Amino acid sequence: MTVVTRFAPSPTGYLHIGGARTALFNWLFAKHHGGKYLLRIEDTDRARSTPEAVDAILDGLGWLGLDWDGETVFQFARAPHHAAVARGLLETGHAYRCFATPEELEAMRADQKAKGQPMRYDGRWRDRPASDWPDRPYVVRLKAPTEGQTVVHDLVQGDVTVDNAQMDDMVLLRADGTPTYMLSVVVDDHDMGVTHVIRGDDHLTNAFRQTQLYRAFGWEPPQFGHIPLIHGPDGAKLSKRHGALGVDAYRDMGYLPEALRNYLLRLGWSHGDEEIISTEQAIAWFDVDTIGRSPSRMDFAKLANVNGHYLRAADDQRLVAMVVERLGPVDEAGQARLLAGMAGLKQRAKTVVELAESAAFYVKPRPLVLDTKATAVMAGPNRRLLQPIVACLHAVTDWQAASLEAAIRALAEAEGVKLGDAAQPLRAAVTGSTVSPPVFEVLAVLGRDEALGRLADALG
RNA sequence: GUCCCCAUCGUCUAGAGGCCUAGGACACCAGCCUUUCACGUUGGUGACGCGGGUUCGAAUCCCGCUGGGGACGCCA
């Protein structure tokens, strides 16, 4: 049997980090087994679904590189079919009409809560004859078994059992005739041939209800795999403050999609002691039996570290493009400098944001504005070395990092100072900062004219 | 309240009865490297929630407790 997985987000907001991981796991699982990974937009909640959210989700998945097979399915378009299927259940006696009003049910729940009883629909219309039916709208409920147990053989959690007495008769069709989520998921998953439903832990109890529905239809339920949720750094539910951001926010914060994929993969899944795992390797290794069962927390420090790995491995030209995007218009000469300096730049950054900040000096116009620490260096005793440094540099004919370094080393020795004493004021003058890639590399990337020009500016 | 799930360093995790004086990674601390900052590297601090069983032997199995989380909608 060919594996078919799906990711089924509801377009009521952006694609958040938990959803991204769910998508990733489904994608990896399908790839690993040579199956298909489908995308279905669950837009049946007309009041809350928006086209902007649909775009945000599609963009997010695209950025993450989680391409799906076939056409995107929009659930709402299939509503008439869902309704028809549910009415079929009415015919077979697996469902019934419930005329209870929302107000009535609300009162029922309030009463149950007050008495400390479980809050469940009490089945008041379950066995009423047609002669009792009033002339008003009704919902269609599943006639769920009241005895015995329902078992979900969960791929991640193992066998999970619940007494049928614990579950009430769920609504399949609303009073306006539209299908509910429970109905739509089951019908769509069945029609789409989904074999494995990998989703968040919060759906575990839904799996019981859905299993009952599958039985009512006479269909074989898919394999379920409920993965633990991701919590915020404080252990509480993910909130906007700390992680429940759209993946676009992660892009803005300067994370690379491959880094986010790797980080998310390690949240709840492992392969021995492996940490940096390429997507190819992940496809080869990934399976549900190695998914953990306990919830995990979002750790930005670790994400940053992983991102650093991928940043260092990333193609220089690609990084230049990302940096230019953040720095604004950069002329050709500037882009050439960024490219030449990228190797030294990228190993010092954890995010593209940091990368852009540290790269800015390469393209800033003269005269450079020195930061606080650089200004302090220039005001210090080693400033006196600047004059001889400039003279020394002027004499260098072969403007290469190695030659430049040799010249300054010789100068430092002649002056009786450490190399660092000469390097820092030089760095401050050409970068405007006390922190940068190796200063001789910077000099080489800048080129003779620009470098000497900046030094002239500093000498004022 | 009812039901369900979970429980190893601060965090992510390895661990499928003896290989565990519990391993790795991030973070943190100290050293090395070094023209700054990083990278790299060496070492260090640091965990099996508690209590009962089962067993010759338990982080690993069972039970209880505690603590987290989730679900109880004519939302998805």
XYZ file of C-alpha atoms (C1' of nucleotides) in Angstrom:
536
model
C 0.000 0.000 0.000
C 1.310 3.390 -0.970
C 1.642 5.825 1.865
C -0.463 8.984 1.596
C -0.131 11.717 4.183
C -1.607 15.166 4.323
C -1.243 18.465 6.087
C -4.607 20.069 6.785
C -4.331 23.560 8.231
C -7.291 25.820 8.742
C -6.724 29.249 7.210
C -7.640 31.291 10.237
C -4.146 32.654 10.735
C -0.547 32.284 9.685
C 1.357 29.027 9.501
C 2.826 28.769 12.975
C 5.781 26.762 14.145
C 3.731 23.802 15.368
C 1.919 23.549 12.074
C 5.201 23.807 10.228
C 6.555 20.848 12.154
C 3.420 18.826 11.525
C 3.780 19.566 7.826
C 7.462 18.618 7.949
C 6.774 15.286 9.629
C 4.058 14.409 7.147
C 6.303 15.427 4.284
C 9.258 13.416 5.568
C 7.132 10.387 6.309
C 5.700 10.375 2.802
C 9.122 10.904 1.200
C 10.688 8.198 3.319
C 8.101 5.679 2.234
C 8.022 6.827 -1.358
C 4.435 7.955 -0.934
C 2.472 11.111 -1.465
C 2.044 14.171 0.699
C -1.123 16.170 0.103
C -2.314 19.582 1.198
C -5.862 20.333 2.214
C -7.071 23.722 3.358
C -9.787 23.299 5.961
C -11.765 26.394 5.237
C -15.185 25.267 6.348
C -15.349 27.922 9.024
C -16.471 30.692 6.705
C -16.454 33.333 9.387
C -12.825 32.888 10.323
C -11.178 31.692 7.130
C -9.468 34.350 5.051
C -7.726 34.348 1.690
C -4.821 36.191 3.334
C -4.322 33.267 5.687
C -4.442 30.835 2.775
C -1.687 32.826 1.086
C 0.349 33.003 4.276
C 0.177 29.234 4.674
C 1.041 28.539 1.054
C 3.913 31.025 1.183
C 5.177 29.585 4.437
C 5.190 26.039 3.116
C 6.861 27.213 -0.048
C 9.579 29.017 1.831
C 10.178 25.951 3.982
C 10.505 23.883 0.853
C 7.710 21.512 1.779
C 6.162 21.007 -1.624
C 3.030 18.918 -1.828
C 1.746 16.466 -4.413
C -1.255 17.201 -6.567
C -3.702 20.037 -6.366
C -4.458 21.813 -3.141
C -7.825 20.639 -1.860
C -10.176 23.273 -0.465
C -12.510 21.586 1.919
C -15.387 24.033 1.683
C -15.818 23.234 -1.983
C -16.632 19.685 -1.002
C -19.274 20.625 1.586
C -22.269 19.508 -0.498
C -20.697 16.106 -0.888
C -20.007 15.864 2.847
C -23.614 16.743 3.600
C -24.919 14.149 1.178
C -22.763 11.472 2.739
C -24.025 12.398 6.196
C -27.633 12.167 5.059
C -26.831 8.676 3.907
C -26.046 7.880 7.516
C -29.560 9.009 8.400
C -30.865 6.368 5.997
C -28.771 3.585 7.467
C -29.744 4.497 11.000
C -26.220 5.515 12.018
C -27.315 9.087 12.572
C -30.382 10.920 13.777
C -32.016 14.343 13.852
C -31.545 16.423 16.975
C -33.907 19.353 17.451
C -32.308 20.728 20.592
C -31.536 24.436 20.320
C -28.118 25.886 21.089
C -29.597 27.700 24.093
C -31.079 24.483 25.370
C -27.738 22.706 25.107
C -25.906 25.544 26.727
C -28.240 25.310 29.685
C -27.685 21.559 29.774
C -23.906 21.978 29.936
C -24.113 24.679 32.579
C -26.242 22.372 34.641
C -23.826 19.476 34.193
C -20.899 21.630 35.129
C -22.674 22.911 38.228
C -23.376 19.360 39.314
C -19.820 18.311 38.591
C -20.947 15.926 35.910
C -19.132 15.363 32.646
C -20.249 17.795 29.987
C -21.823 15.715 27.273
C -24.858 15.766 25.053
C -27.383 13.608 26.847
C -28.933 11.994 23.772
C -32.333 13.543 24.317
C -33.295 13.181 20.647
C -31.519 9.926 20.000
C -34.515 7.646 20.085
C -37.433 9.935 19.428
C -39.905 8.831 16.750
C -40.579 10.954 13.683
C -43.956 11.832 15.111
C -42.186 13.892 17.794
C -40.253 16.007 15.318
C -41.088 19.681 15.633
C -41.159 22.002 12.663
C -37.807 23.685 13.109
C -34.208 23.277 11.989
C -32.277 20.315 13.330
C -28.732 19.083 13.414
C -27.678 15.605 12.426
C -25.830 13.640 15.066
C -23.949 10.382 14.864
C -25.627 7.551 16.729
C -22.470 6.526 18.509
C -22.124 3.255 20.367
C -22.917 3.619 24.069
C -21.218 0.471 25.240
C -17.842 -1.089 24.717
C -14.643 0.747 23.941
C -13.009 2.526 21.066
C -9.322 1.899 20.549
C -6.930 4.003 18.548
C -3.739 2.223 17.602
C -1.633 5.319 17.606
C 1.712 5.158 15.836
C 3.281 7.490 18.372
C 1.303 7.070 21.573
C 0.589 3.364 21.288
C -2.863 1.894 21.909
C -5.175 4.429 23.454
C -8.513 3.216 24.707
C -11.600 5.049 25.838
C -14.989 3.832 27.022
C -17.700 4.642 24.538
C -19.824 5.780 27.454
C -17.416 8.699 27.742
C -18.338 10.025 24.336
C -21.503 11.707 23.236
C -23.195 11.886 19.864
C -21.268 14.388 17.816
C -22.866 16.802 15.406
C -22.272 15.934 11.770
C -24.462 18.513 10.081
C -25.282 21.905 11.513
C -28.795 23.328 11.611
C -28.038 25.180 8.392
C -27.103 21.922 6.726
C -23.354 22.573 6.552
C -20.954 19.819 7.582
C -18.848 20.015 10.723
C -15.114 19.505 10.921
C -15.427 15.950 12.241
C -17.463 14.901 9.263
C -15.417 16.731 6.669
C -12.054 15.405 7.840
C -13.213 11.844 7.799
C -14.862 12.055 4.399
C -11.970 13.962 2.850
C -9.276 11.751 4.304
C -11.162 8.753 3.023
C -11.787 10.202 -0.425
C -8.212 11.419 -0.745
C -6.926 7.983 0.133
C -5.023 9.203 3.167
C -3.354 6.267 4.870
C -1.517 8.058 7.680
C -2.793 10.983 9.684
C 0.095 12.649 11.494
C -1.046 15.644 13.484
C -0.836 17.419 16.820
C -1.579 15.749 20.106
C -4.545 18.031 20.610
C -6.403 15.882 18.089
C -5.936 12.646 19.985
C -9.423 12.676 21.473
C -10.820 13.570 18.069
C -9.319 10.357 16.766
C -11.800 8.391 18.869
C -14.772 10.217 17.439
C -13.401 9.950 13.953
C -12.819 6.255 14.407
C -16.472 5.847 15.331
C -17.446 7.754 12.225
C -15.263 5.563 10.029
C -16.990 2.534 11.515
C -20.419 4.021 10.838
C -19.455 4.512 7.226
C -18.023 1.036 7.092
C -14.600 2.413 6.201
C -11.226 1.384 7.544
C -9.716 4.215 9.619
C -6.263 5.476 8.625
C -3.217 5.012 10.832
C -3.029 7.823 13.341
C 0.126 9.363 14.736
C -0.325 12.115 17.294
C 2.786 14.130 17.880
C 3.331 16.087 21.090
C 2.811 19.808 20.997
C 5.523 22.419 21.053
C 5.395 24.728 24.050
C 6.907 28.133 24.607
C 10.240 28.584 26.423
C 8.326 28.852 29.707
C 6.542 25.555 29.219
C 3.198 27.164 28.684
C 1.204 27.029 25.540
C 2.869 28.766 22.637
C 1.864 32.389 22.513
C 2.643 35.212 20.160
C 5.199 36.499 22.616
C 7.490 33.562 22.221
C 7.224 31.411 19.208
C 3.690 31.111 17.984
C 4.792 33.264 15.129
C 4.202 32.727 11.484
C 7.098 31.155 9.632
C 7.425 34.478 7.832
C 8.485 35.931 11.174
C 11.282 33.378 11.349
C 12.387 34.393 7.906
C 12.379 38.009 9.042
C 14.422 37.104 12.104
C 17.070 35.793 9.739
C 16.682 32.050 9.954
C 17.331 29.856 6.938
C 14.585 27.448 5.902
C 16.938 24.471 5.994
C 17.976 25.432 9.517
C 14.402 25.723 10.688
C 13.649 22.357 9.141
C 16.589 20.769 10.945
C 15.668 22.388 14.250
C 12.015 21.404 13.977
C 12.995 17.877 13.043
C 14.942 17.506 16.279
C 12.008 18.744 18.325
C 10.344 15.465 19.137
C 12.328 13.247 16.835
C 15.825 11.868 17.050
C 18.239 9.537 15.397
C 20.775 8.651 18.061
C 23.087 11.571 18.734
C 22.699 13.188 15.342
C 22.117 16.928 15.412
C 22.933 18.436 12.042
C 20.888 16.439 9.615
C 20.522 17.227 5.949
C 17.108 16.908 4.382
C 18.286 13.951 2.293
C 19.510 12.238 5.426
C 16.286 13.084 7.242
C 14.238 11.442 4.501
C 16.360 8.342 4.758
C 16.118 8.160 8.537
C 12.724 9.530 9.397
C 9.984 7.281 10.679
C 7.234 7.478 13.247
C 8.689 4.930 15.632
C 11.406 7.375 16.610
C 9.059 10.243 17.381
C 9.080 11.140 21.055
C 5.972 11.171 23.208
C 6.592 14.121 25.474
C 6.038 17.767 24.589
C 8.998 19.995 23.870
C 9.842 23.637 24.257
C 10.916 26.187 21.757
C 14.590 27.096 22.332
C 15.779 30.035 20.306
C 19.394 29.637 21.406
C 19.530 26.185 19.873
C 17.768 27.375 16.747
C 20.383 30.110 16.436
C 23.176 27.593 16.775
C 21.726 25.328 14.123
C 21.167 28.350 11.924
C 24.837 29.252 12.313
C 25.816 25.848 10.966
C 23.712 26.296 7.862
C 24.788 29.880 7.420
C 28.431 28.839 7.289
C 27.579 26.153 4.774
C 25.391 28.378 2.635
C 26.357 29.571 -0.818
C 27.990 33.014 -0.735
C 26.031 34.379 -3.660
C 22.756 33.376 -2.032
C 23.758 35.073 1.204
C 24.792 38.225 -0.642
C 21.304 38.391 -2.123
C 19.734 38.061 1.323
C 22.029 40.683 2.779
C 21.356 43.114 -0.047
C 17.636 42.624 0.508
C 18.083 43.858 4.067
C 20.625 46.572 3.386
C 18.715 48.333 0.661
C 20.141 49.328 -2.723
C 23.766 48.232 -3.083
C 25.737 49.119 -6.196
C 27.737 46.643 -8.210
C 31.029 47.448 -6.528
C 29.380 47.019 -3.160
C 27.925 43.663 -4.120
C 31.320 42.538 -5.360
C 32.800 43.440 -1.972
C 30.045 41.585 -0.141
C 30.701 38.509 -2.212
C 34.459 38.693 -1.694
C 34.009 39.257 2.026
C 31.167 36.778 2.579
C 33.372 33.823 3.504
C 34.782 35.796 6.409
C 31.448 37.323 7.308
C 29.251 34.256 7.401
C 31.219 32.301 9.923
C 30.652 35.072 12.444
C 26.890 35.288 12.206
C 24.043 33.280 13.678
C 21.278 34.851 11.650
C 20.941 36.712 8.387
C 20.033 39.769 10.439
C 23.426 39.633 12.169
C 25.078 38.890 8.876
C 23.601 41.992 7.291
C 24.605 44.135 10.239
C 28.163 42.892 10.212
C 28.395 43.261 6.436
C 27.107 46.815 6.323
C 30.524 48.440 6.700
C 31.614 47.002 3.359
C 29.031 49.073 1.530
C 28.696 52.182 3.658
C 29.736 55.432 2.021
C 32.720 57.440 3.217
C 33.356 58.892 5.622
C 32.482 56.039 7.953
C 30.725 56.817 11.212
C 32.587 55.036 14.000
C 30.665 53.270 16.748
C 31.310 53.973 20.437
C 34.026 51.398 20.974
C 35.798 52.249 17.751
C 35.731 55.896 18.693
C 37.318 54.992 22.017
C 40.086 53.083 20.267
C 40.763 56.059 18.045
C 40.970 58.278 21.080
C 43.385 55.892 22.771
C 47.165 55.733 22.805
C 47.424 53.451 19.795
C 46.026 56.123 17.559
C 49.571 57.345 17.122
C 50.256 54.165 15.137
C 47.792 55.161 12.465
C 50.169 57.539 10.703
C 52.935 54.965 10.296
C 50.361 52.317 9.371
C 49.111 54.416 6.512
C 52.649 55.066 5.332
C 53.407 51.382 5.571
C 50.284 50.439 3.638
C 51.039 52.923 0.915
C 54.260 51.084 0.322
C 52.559 47.733 -0.189
C 52.585 46.939 -3.877
C 50.888 43.562 -3.758
C 47.493 44.400 -2.154
C 46.746 40.929 -0.797
C 45.852 39.904 2.731
C 49.106 38.019 3.234
C 51.311 40.855 2.012
C 49.385 43.419 4.017
C 49.689 41.335 7.131
C 53.421 40.855 6.616
C 53.884 44.598 6.233
C 51.961 45.485 9.378
C 53.656 42.728 11.357
C 56.989 44.191 10.414
C 55.795 47.617 11.404
C 54.537 46.416 14.784
C 57.861 44.801 15.447
C 59.715 47.963 14.486
C 57.484 49.997 16.770
C 57.903 47.485 19.553
C 54.163 46.853 19.900
C 51.952 43.798 19.592
C 50.210 43.136 16.333
C 46.894 43.741 18.034
C 47.910 47.250 19.032
C 48.254 48.133 15.388
C 45.369 46.005 14.165
C 42.682 47.555 16.359
C 43.044 51.188 15.311
C 43.385 49.999 11.740
C 40.204 47.983 12.095
C 38.384 50.871 13.701
C 39.368 53.147 10.840
C 38.360 50.854 7.989
C 35.291 49.178 9.513
C 34.058 51.722 12.038
C 33.905 48.930 14.588
C 36.126 46.935 16.924
C 34.674 43.685 15.653
C 35.053 42.427 12.117
C 36.501 39.656 9.989
C 40.336 39.515 9.953
C 41.432 43.078 9.232
C 43.872 42.175 6.466
C 41.144 40.288 4.686
C 38.961 43.377 5.064
C 41.699 45.545 3.579
C 42.020 43.213 0.609
C 38.271 43.075 0.004
C 37.945 46.843 0.287
C 40.696 47.378 -2.252
C 43.604 49.774 -2.037
C 41.788 52.990 -2.898
C 38.823 52.524 -0.605
C 40.968 51.284 2.269
C 43.446 54.123 2.052
C 40.578 56.558 1.590
C 38.916 55.395 4.804
C 42.223 55.677 6.616
C 42.648 59.192 5.318
C 39.173 60.028 6.607
C 40.102 58.677 10.019
C 43.267 60.709 10.176
C 41.053 63.658 9.310
C -15.346 18.434 37.179
C -14.851 14.053 33.489
C -11.723 11.650 29.995
C -6.979 11.160 27.508
C -1.669 11.851 27.070
C 3.140 12.894 29.056
C 7.425 12.796 32.838
C 16.170 11.701 31.887
C 20.883 17.835 32.891
C 18.084 24.972 32.426
C 16.551 23.322 27.033
C 16.433 19.426 22.878
C 17.435 14.460 23.486
C 20.269 9.045 23.640
C 18.660 5.050 26.560
C 13.935 -0.576 24.232
C 16.459 -4.995 32.329
C 22.723 -5.720 33.207
C 27.096 -2.161 27.985
C 24.856 3.681 32.759
C 30.134 5.681 38.178
C 23.380 7.779 32.579
C 25.917 9.527 26.574
C 25.428 13.704 22.900
C 23.829 18.758 21.490
C 22.515 23.940 22.866
C 23.248 27.298 26.785
C 26.662 28.384 30.918
C 31.842 28.474 33.321
C 37.321 27.856 32.735
C 41.600 26.998 29.381
C 43.814 26.672 24.458
C 43.961 28.911 19.515
C 44.171 34.182 18.051
C 45.050 40.999 15.094
C 39.111 41.840 17.305
C 34.821 38.838 17.217
C 33.478 34.308 15.851
C 34.788 29.257 14.336
C 37.482 25.271 16.264
C 39.315 22.639 20.409
C 40.145 20.801 25.783
C 37.960 20.401 30.447
C 33.959 21.571 33.973
C 29.001 22.519 36.402
C 24.491 19.892 35.497
C 19.228 15.055 35.116
C 16.651 9.523 35.589
C 9.929 13.959 39.961
C 8.328 10.934 44.595
C 6.763 6.274 46.846
C 5.783 1.274 46.443
C 6.328 -3.284 43.881
C 8.348 -7.257 40.010
C 13.503 -9.083 39.314
C 19.714 -11.808 41.141
C 19.620 -6.805 38.819
C 15.293 -0.990 36.791
C 16.284 5.314 33.925
C 14.234 1.095 31.420
C 8.370 -3.335 33.451
C 3.715 -2.682 36.921
C 0.792 0.348 40.540
C -0.088 4.822 43.251
C 1.063 9.941 44.048
C 2.705 14.533 42.391
C 3.544 17.725 38.489
C 2.731 19.280 33.338
C -0.244 19.217 28.902
C -4.545 18.255 25.916
C -9.784 17.357 24.963
C -14.750 17.953 26.575
C -18.608 23.447 20.615
C -24.109 23.580 15.547
C -14.438 25.999 15.868
C -10.963 23.538 13.227
